[in-house]
Short mmCIF file of C-alpha atoms in Angstrom, two decimals:
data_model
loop_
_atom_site.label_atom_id
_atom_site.label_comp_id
_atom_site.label_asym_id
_atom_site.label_seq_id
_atom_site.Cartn_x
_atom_site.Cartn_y
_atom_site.Cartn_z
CA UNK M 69 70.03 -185.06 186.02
CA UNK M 70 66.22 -186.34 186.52
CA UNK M 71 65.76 -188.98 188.69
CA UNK M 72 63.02 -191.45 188.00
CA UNK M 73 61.35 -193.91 190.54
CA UNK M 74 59.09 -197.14 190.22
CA UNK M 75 58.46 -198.67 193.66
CA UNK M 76 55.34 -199.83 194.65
CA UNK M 77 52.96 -200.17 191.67
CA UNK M 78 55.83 -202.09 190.27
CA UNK M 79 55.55 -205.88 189.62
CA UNK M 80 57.57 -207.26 191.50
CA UNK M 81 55.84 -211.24 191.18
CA UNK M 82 58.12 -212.39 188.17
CA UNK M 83 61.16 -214.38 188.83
CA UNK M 84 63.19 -213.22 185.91
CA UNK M 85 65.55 -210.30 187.46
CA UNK M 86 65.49 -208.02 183.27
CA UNK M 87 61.64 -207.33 184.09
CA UNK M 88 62.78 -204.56 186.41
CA UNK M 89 62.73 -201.72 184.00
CA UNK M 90 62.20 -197.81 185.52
CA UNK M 91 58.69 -196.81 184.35
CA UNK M 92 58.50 -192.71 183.68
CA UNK M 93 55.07 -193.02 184.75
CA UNK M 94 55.88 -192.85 188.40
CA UNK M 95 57.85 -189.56 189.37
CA UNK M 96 58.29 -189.98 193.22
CA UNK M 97 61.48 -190.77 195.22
CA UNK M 98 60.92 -193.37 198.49
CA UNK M 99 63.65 -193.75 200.57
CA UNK M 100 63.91 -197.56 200.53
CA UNK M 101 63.84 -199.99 197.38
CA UNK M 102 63.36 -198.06 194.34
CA UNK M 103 64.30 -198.56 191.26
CA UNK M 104 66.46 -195.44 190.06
CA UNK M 105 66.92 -194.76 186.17
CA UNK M 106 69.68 -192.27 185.61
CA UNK M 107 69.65 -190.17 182.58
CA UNK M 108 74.01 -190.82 182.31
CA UNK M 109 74.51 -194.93 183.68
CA UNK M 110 76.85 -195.41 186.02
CA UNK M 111 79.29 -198.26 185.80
CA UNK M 112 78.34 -199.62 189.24
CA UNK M 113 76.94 -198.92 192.67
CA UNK M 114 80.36 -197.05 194.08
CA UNK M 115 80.07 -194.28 190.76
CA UNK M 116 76.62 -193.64 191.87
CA UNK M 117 77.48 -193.92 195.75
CA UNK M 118 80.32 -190.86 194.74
CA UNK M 119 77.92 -188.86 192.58
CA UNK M 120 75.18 -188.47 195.39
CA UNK M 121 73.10 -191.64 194.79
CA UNK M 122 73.37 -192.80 198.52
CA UNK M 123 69.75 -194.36 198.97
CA UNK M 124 69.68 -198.26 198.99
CA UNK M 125 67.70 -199.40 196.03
CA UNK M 126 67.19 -200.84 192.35
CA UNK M 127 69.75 -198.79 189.82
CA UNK M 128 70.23 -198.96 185.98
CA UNK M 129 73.85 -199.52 185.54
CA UNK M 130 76.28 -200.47 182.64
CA UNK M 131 79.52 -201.50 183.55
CA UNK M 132 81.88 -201.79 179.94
CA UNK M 133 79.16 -200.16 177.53
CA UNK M 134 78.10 -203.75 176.44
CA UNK M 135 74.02 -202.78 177.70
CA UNK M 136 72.72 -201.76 181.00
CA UNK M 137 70.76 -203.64 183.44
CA UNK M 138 69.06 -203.37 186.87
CA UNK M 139 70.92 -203.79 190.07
CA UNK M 140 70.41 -203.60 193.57
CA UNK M 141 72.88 -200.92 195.00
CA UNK M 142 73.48 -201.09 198.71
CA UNK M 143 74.68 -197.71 199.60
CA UNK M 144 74.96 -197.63 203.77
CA UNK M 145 77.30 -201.09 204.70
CA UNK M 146 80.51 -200.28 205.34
CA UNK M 147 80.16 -196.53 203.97
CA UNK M 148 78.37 -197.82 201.10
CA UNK M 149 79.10 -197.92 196.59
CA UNK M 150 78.14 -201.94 196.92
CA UNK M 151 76.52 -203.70 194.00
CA UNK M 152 75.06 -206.78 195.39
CA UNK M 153 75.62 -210.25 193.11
CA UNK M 154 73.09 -212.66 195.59
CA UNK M 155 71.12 -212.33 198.40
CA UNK M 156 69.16 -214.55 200.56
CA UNK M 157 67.35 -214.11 203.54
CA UNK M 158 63.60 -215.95 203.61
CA UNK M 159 63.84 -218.61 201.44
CA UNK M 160 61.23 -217.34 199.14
CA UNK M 161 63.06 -218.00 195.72
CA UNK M 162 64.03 -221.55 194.66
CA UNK M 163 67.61 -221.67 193.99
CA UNK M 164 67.98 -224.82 191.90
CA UNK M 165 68.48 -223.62 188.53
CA UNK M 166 69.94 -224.74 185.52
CA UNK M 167 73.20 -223.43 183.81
CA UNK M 168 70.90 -220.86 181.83
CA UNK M 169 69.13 -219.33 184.78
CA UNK M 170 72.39 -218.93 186.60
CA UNK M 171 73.92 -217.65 183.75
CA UNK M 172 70.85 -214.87 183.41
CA UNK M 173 69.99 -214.18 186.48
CA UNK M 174 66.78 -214.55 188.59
CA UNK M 175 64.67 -213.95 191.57
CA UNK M 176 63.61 -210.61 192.80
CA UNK M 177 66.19 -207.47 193.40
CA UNK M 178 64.17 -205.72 196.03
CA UNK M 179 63.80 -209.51 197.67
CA UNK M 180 66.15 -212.86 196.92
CA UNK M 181 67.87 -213.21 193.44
CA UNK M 182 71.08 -214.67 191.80
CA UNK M 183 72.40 -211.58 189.41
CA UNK M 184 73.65 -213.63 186.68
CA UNK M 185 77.01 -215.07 185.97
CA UNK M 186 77.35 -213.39 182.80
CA UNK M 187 76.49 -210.39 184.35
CA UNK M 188 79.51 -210.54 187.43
CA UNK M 189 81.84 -211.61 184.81
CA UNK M 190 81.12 -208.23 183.08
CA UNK M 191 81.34 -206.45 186.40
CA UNK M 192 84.66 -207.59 187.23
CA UNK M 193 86.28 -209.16 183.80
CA UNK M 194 89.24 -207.03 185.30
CA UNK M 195 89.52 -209.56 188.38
CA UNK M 196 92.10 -207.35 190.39
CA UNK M 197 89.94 -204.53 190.54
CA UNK M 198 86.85 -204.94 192.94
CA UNK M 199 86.45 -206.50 196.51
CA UNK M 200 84.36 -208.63 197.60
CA UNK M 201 82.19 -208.56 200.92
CA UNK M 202 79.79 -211.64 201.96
CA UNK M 203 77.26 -210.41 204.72
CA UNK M 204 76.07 -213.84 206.56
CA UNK M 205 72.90 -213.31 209.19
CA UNK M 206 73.39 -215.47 212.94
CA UNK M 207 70.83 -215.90 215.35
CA UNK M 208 71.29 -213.52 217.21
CA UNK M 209 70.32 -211.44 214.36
CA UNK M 210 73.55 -209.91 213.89
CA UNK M 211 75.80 -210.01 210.48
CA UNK M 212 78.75 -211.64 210.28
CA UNK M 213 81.08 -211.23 207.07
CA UNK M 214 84.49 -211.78 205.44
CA UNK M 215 85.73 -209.56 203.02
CA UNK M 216 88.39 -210.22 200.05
CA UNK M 217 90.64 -207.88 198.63
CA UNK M 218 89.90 -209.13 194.99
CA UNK M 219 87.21 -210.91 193.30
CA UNK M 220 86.42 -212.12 189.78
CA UNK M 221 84.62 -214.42 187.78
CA UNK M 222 85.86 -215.75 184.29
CA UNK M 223 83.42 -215.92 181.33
CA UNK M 224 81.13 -218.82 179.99
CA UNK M 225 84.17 -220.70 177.73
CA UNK M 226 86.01 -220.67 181.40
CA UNK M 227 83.04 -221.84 183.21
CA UNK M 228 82.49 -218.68 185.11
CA UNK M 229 85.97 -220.05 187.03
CA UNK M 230 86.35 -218.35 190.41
CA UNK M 231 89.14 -215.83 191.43
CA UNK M 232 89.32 -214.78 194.50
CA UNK M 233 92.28 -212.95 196.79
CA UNK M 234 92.39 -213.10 200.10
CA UNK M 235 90.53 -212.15 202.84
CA UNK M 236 90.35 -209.30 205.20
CA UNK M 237 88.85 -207.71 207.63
CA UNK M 238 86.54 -210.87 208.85
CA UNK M 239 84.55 -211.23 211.49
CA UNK M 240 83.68 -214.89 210.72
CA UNK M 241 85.72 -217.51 212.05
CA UNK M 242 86.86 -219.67 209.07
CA UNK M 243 87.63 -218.54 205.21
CA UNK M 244 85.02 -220.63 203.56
CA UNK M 245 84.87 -219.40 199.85
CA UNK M 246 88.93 -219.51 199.37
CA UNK M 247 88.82 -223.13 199.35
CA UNK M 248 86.83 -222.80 196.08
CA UNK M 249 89.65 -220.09 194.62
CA UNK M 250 90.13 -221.36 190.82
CA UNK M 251 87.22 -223.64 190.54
CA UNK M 252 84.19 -223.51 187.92
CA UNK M 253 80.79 -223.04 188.42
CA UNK M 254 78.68 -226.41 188.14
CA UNK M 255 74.99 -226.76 188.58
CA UNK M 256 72.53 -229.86 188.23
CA UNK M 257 72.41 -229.71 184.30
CA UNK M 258 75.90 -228.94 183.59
CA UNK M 259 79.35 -230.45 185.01
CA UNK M 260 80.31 -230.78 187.66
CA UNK M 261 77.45 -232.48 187.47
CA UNK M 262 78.11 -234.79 190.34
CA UNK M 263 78.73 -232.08 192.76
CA UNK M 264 76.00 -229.78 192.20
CA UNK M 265 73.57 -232.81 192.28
CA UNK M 266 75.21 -233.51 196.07
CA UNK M 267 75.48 -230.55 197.05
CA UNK M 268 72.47 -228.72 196.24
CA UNK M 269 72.39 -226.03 193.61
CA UNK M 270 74.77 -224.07 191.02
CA UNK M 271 78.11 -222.86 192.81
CA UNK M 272 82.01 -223.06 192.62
CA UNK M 273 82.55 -226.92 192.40
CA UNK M 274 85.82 -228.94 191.72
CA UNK M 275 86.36 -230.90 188.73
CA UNK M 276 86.43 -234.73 189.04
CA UNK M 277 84.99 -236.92 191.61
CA UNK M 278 86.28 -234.39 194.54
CA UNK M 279 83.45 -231.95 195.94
CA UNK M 280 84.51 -230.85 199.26
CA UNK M 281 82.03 -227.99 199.98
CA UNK M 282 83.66 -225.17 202.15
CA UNK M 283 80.86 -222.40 201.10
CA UNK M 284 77.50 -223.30 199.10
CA UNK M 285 75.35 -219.31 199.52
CA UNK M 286 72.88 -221.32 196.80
CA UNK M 287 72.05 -224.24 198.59
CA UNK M 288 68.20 -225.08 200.47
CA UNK M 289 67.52 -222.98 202.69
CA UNK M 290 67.51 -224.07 206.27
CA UNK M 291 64.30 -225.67 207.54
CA UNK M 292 63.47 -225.87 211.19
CA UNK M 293 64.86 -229.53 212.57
CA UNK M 294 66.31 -230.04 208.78
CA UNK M 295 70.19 -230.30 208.02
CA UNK M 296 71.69 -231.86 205.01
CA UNK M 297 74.88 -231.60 203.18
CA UNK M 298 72.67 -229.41 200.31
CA UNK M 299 72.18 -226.74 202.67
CA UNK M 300 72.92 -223.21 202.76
CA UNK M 301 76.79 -223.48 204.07
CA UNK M 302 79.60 -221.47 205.65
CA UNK M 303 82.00 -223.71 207.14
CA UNK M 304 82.23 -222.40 210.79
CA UNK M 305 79.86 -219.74 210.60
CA UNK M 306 80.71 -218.55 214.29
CA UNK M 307 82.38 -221.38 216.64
CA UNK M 308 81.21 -220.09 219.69
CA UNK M 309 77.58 -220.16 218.46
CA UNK M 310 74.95 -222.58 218.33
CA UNK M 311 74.14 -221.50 214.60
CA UNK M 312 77.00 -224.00 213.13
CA UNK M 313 77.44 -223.33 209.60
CA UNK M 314 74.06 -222.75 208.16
CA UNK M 315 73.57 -218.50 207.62
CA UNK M 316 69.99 -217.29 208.60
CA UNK M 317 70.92 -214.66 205.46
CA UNK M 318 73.53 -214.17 202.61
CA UNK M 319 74.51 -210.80 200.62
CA UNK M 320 77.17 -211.36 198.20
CA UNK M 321 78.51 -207.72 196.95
CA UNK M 322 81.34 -206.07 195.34
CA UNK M 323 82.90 -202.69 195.24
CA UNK M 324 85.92 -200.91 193.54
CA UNK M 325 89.16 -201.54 195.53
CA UNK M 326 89.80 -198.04 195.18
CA UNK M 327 86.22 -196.25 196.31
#
């Protein structure tokens, strides 16, 4: 099977996550974030993890034959196979969006980004069937993370409703994305209006005039001396730590429950 790379004479400046398409111009293999376009498409990150594609990068997968895409495969937490739905870490990619762009995706896969709804709904349709693992950075530059032993997301008609199982093997001190188990996703231009205008950027939101926020992973990213209730958010990050509930980082990823 060839392997083909794109890396660094890549442009990597749009914000619209489809742009990342391999290039056969560029042969070479880095070790670190390339984009890797296999000549048979995996289904996810844990089929290429098992057939010897253990570098962290940008992969070419296609999950129920509907089209493939680009995602970011990180192949060395927690023995690796993880396809990564969000990440987060400087703050460099705005994350209010409307209903479209979270639907589509966008940001950067070798830097911030938002997947695309449509695109975890077609990664775990089956619900029961993947895990899901939330890496969240502390101070003291050190992870912290939760993981659940099931995660799925509905389709558009269903809002891209939340299903989540329960959690396991945590390291963070409160569960702060159960509390959203069964809601719909709302951003600023599509209900629950209310609660995505409050509380900063598309996420799981209830219905109604209720929007307790547990978890927001989309919400402003912290500013020195800044806190408000539109913030990046884990409920209890770590209670023996100054950090109180706003991550330095997020990685939202999923994997196979039986890799």
């Amino acid at each position: 099977i060839q392997v083909r790379s794109l890396l660094s004479k890549t442009d990597t400046s749009s914000d619209d996550i489809s742009t990342f398409i391999p290039n056969p111009l560029f042969e070479s293999m880095p070790k670190t974030s390339s984009i890797f376009n296999l000549s048979t498409t995996a289904r996810n990150c844990a089929e290429l993890y098992k057939s010897g594609r253990r570098i962290s990068g940008v992969y070419t997968i296609d999950p129920d034959g509907s089209g493939a895409f680009n995602v970011y495969c990180d192949q060395t937490t927690a023995n690796g196979g993880w396809t990564v739905i969000q990440k987060r870490m400087d703050g460099s990619v705005d994350f209010n969006r409307t209903w479209n762009e979270y639907k589509h995706g966008f940001g950067n896969l070798v830097g911030e980004f938002w997947l695309g709804l449509d695109k975890i709904n077609r990664l775990t349709r089956n619900k029961t069937k993947n895990k899901l693992r939330v890496d969240l950075g502390v101070t003291t530059g050190k992870t912290v993370h939760p993981e659940y032993d099931w995660f799925g997301i509905g389709n558009e008609t269903a809002k891209y409703r939340l299903y989540i199982g329960n959690i396991t093997n945590a390291t963070v001190s409160s569960d702060s994305l159960g509390p959203h188990r069964n809601l719909v996703f709302g951003t600023w231009d599509r209900e629950p209006v209310d609660c995505a205008q409050r509380s900063g950027r598309g996420w799981w939101y209830g219905d109604g005039i209720k929007c307790a926020v547990f978890s927001n992973l989309n919400g402003i990213y912290p500013r020195c001396g800044s806190k408000t209730s539109a913030d990046i958010h884990w409920a209890e990050l770590v209670r023996t730590s100054a950090e109180g509930s706003a991550p330095s980082s997020t990685e939202m990823k999923i994997r196979p429950v039986d890799f």
